[in-house]
PDB file of C-alpha atoms in Angstrom:
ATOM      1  CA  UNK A 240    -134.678  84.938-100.965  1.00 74.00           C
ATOM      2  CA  UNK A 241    -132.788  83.212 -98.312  1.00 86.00           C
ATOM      3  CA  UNK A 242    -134.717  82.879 -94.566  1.00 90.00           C
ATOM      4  CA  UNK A 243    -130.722  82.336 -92.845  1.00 93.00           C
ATOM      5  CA  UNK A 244    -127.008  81.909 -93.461  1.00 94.00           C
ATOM      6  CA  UNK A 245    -125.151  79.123 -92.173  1.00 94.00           C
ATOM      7  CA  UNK A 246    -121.613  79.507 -92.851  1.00 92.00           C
ATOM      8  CA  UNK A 247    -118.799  77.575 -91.971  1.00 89.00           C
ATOM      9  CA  UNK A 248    -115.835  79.414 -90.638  1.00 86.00           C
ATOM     10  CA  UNK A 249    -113.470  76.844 -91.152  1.00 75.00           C
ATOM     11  CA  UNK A 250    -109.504  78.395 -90.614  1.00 68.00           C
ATOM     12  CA  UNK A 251    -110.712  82.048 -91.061  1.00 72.00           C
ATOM     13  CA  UNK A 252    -112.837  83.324 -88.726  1.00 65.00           C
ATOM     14  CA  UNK A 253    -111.769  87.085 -90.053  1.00 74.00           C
ATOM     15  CA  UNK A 254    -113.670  85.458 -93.375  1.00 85.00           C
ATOM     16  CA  UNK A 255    -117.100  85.270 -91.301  1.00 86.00           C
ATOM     17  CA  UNK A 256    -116.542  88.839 -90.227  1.00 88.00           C
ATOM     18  CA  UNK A 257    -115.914  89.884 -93.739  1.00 91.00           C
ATOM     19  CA  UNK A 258    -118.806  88.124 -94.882  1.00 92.00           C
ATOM     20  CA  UNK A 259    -120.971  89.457 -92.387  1.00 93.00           C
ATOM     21  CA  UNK A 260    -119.524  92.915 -93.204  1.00 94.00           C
ATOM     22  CA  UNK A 261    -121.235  92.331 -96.488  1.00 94.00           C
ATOM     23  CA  UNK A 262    -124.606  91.238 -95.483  1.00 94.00           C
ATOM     24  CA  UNK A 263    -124.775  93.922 -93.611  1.00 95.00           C
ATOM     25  CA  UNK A 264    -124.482  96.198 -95.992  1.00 96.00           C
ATOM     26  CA  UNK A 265    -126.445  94.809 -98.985  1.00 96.00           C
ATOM     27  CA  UNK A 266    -128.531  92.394 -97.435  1.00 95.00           C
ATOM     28  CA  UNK A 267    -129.315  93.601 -93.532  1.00 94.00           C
ATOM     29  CA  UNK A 268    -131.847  91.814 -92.276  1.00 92.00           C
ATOM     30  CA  UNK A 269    -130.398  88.694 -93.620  1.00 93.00           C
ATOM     31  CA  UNK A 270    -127.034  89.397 -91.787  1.00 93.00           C
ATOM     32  CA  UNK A 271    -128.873  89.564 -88.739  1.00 92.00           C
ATOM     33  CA  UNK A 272    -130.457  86.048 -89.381  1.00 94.00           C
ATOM     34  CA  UNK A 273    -126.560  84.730 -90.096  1.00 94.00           C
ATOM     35  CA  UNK A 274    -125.585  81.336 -87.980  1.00 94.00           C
ATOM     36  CA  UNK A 275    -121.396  80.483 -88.474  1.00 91.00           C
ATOM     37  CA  UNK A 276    -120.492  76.876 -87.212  1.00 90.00           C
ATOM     38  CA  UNK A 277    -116.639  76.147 -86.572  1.00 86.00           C
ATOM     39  CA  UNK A 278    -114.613  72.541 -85.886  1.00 83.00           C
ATOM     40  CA  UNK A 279    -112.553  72.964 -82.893  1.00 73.00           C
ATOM     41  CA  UNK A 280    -109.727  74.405 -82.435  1.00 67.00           C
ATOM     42  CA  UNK A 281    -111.318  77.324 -84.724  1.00 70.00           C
ATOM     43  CA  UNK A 282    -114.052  77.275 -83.009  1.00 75.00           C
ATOM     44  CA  UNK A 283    -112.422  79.700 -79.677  1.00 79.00           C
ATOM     45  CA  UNK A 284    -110.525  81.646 -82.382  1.00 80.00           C
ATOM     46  CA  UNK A 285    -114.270  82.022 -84.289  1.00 81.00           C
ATOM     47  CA  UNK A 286    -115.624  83.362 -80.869  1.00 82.00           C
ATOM     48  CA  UNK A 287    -113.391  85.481 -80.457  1.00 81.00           C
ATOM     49  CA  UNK A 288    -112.716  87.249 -84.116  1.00 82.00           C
ATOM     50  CA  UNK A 289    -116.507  87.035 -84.644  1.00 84.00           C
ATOM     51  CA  UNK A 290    -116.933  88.520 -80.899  1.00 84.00           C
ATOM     52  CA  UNK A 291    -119.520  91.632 -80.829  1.00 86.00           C
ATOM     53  CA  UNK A 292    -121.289  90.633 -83.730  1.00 87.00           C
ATOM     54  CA  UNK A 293    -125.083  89.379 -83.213  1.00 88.00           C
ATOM     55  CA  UNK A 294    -124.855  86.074 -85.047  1.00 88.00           C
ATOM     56  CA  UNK A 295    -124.658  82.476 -83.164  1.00 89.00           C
ATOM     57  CA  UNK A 296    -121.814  80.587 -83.625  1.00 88.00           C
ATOM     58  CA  UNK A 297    -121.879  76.642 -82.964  1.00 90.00           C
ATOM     59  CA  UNK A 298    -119.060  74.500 -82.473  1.00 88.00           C
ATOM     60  CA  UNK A 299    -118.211  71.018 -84.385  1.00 88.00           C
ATOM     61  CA  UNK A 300    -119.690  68.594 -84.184  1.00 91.00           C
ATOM     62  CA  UNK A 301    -123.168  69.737 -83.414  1.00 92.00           C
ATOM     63  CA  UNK A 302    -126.134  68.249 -83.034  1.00 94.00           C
ATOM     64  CA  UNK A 303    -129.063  68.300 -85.240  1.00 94.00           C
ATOM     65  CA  UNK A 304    -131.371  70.055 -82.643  1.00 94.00           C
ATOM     66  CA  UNK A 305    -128.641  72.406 -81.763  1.00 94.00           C
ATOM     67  CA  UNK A 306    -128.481  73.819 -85.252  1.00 94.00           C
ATOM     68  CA  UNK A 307    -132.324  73.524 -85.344  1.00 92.00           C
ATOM     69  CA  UNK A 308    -132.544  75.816 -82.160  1.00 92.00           C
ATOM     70  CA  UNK A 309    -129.787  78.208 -84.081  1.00 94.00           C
ATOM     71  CA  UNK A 310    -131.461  78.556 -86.960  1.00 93.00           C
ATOM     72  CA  UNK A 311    -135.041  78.935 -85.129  1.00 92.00           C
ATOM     73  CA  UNK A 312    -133.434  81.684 -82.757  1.00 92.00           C
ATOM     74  CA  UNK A 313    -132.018  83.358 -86.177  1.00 92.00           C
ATOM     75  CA  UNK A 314    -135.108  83.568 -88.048  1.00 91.00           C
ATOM     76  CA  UNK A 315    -138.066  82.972 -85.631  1.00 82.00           C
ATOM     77  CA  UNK A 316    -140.424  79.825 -84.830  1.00 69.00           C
ATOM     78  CA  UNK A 317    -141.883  77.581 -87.524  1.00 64.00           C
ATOM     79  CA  UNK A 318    -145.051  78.904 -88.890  1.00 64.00           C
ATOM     80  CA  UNK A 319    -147.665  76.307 -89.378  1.00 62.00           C
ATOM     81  CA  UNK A 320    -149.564  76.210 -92.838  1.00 59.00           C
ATOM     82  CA  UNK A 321    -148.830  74.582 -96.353  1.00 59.00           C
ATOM     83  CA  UNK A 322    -145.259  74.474 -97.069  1.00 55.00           C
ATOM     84  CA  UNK A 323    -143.902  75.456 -93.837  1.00 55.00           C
ATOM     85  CA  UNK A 324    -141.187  73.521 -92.377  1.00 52.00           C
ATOM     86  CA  UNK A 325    -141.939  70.728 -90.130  1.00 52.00           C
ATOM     87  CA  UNK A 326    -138.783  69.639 -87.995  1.00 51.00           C
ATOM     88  CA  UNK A 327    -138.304  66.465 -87.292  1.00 47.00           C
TER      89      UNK A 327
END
């Protein structure tokens, strides 16, 4: 079981919406914890064909703690204990 989805957007932001369109319906709470990342120029058209729908969507390049923070904000802080994720 997946804890997010990062997906590129790439050329076709209507793609992102599609997929998310099917997360939501299979896989719900997992759509919900959904970050899409786009290279300018896609990035504006991403924003705005991916508009209304509660995901986070980063713009290329990107820093590592920037996509850290994303996927944190998607699927909640690190939980301490064996195995959990340490960031760096």
């Amino acid at each position: 079981s997946a804890d997010a989805v990062l997906a590129e957007v790439g050329f076709s932001p209507l793609a992102g919406r599609r997929l998310y369109a099917w997360l939501a319906d299979r896989r719900p709470a997992l759509a919900k914890r959904t970050v899409f990342i786009a290279a300018e120029p896609s990035a504006a058209r991403a924003r705005r064909e991916l508009s209304g729908l509660p995901t986070t969507i980063l713009r290329k390049p990107t820093s590592a703690n920037a996509l850290l923070q994303a996927i944190e904000g998607a699927i909640g802080p690190p939980v301490a204990g064996p195995g959990a994720f340490e960031p760096l």
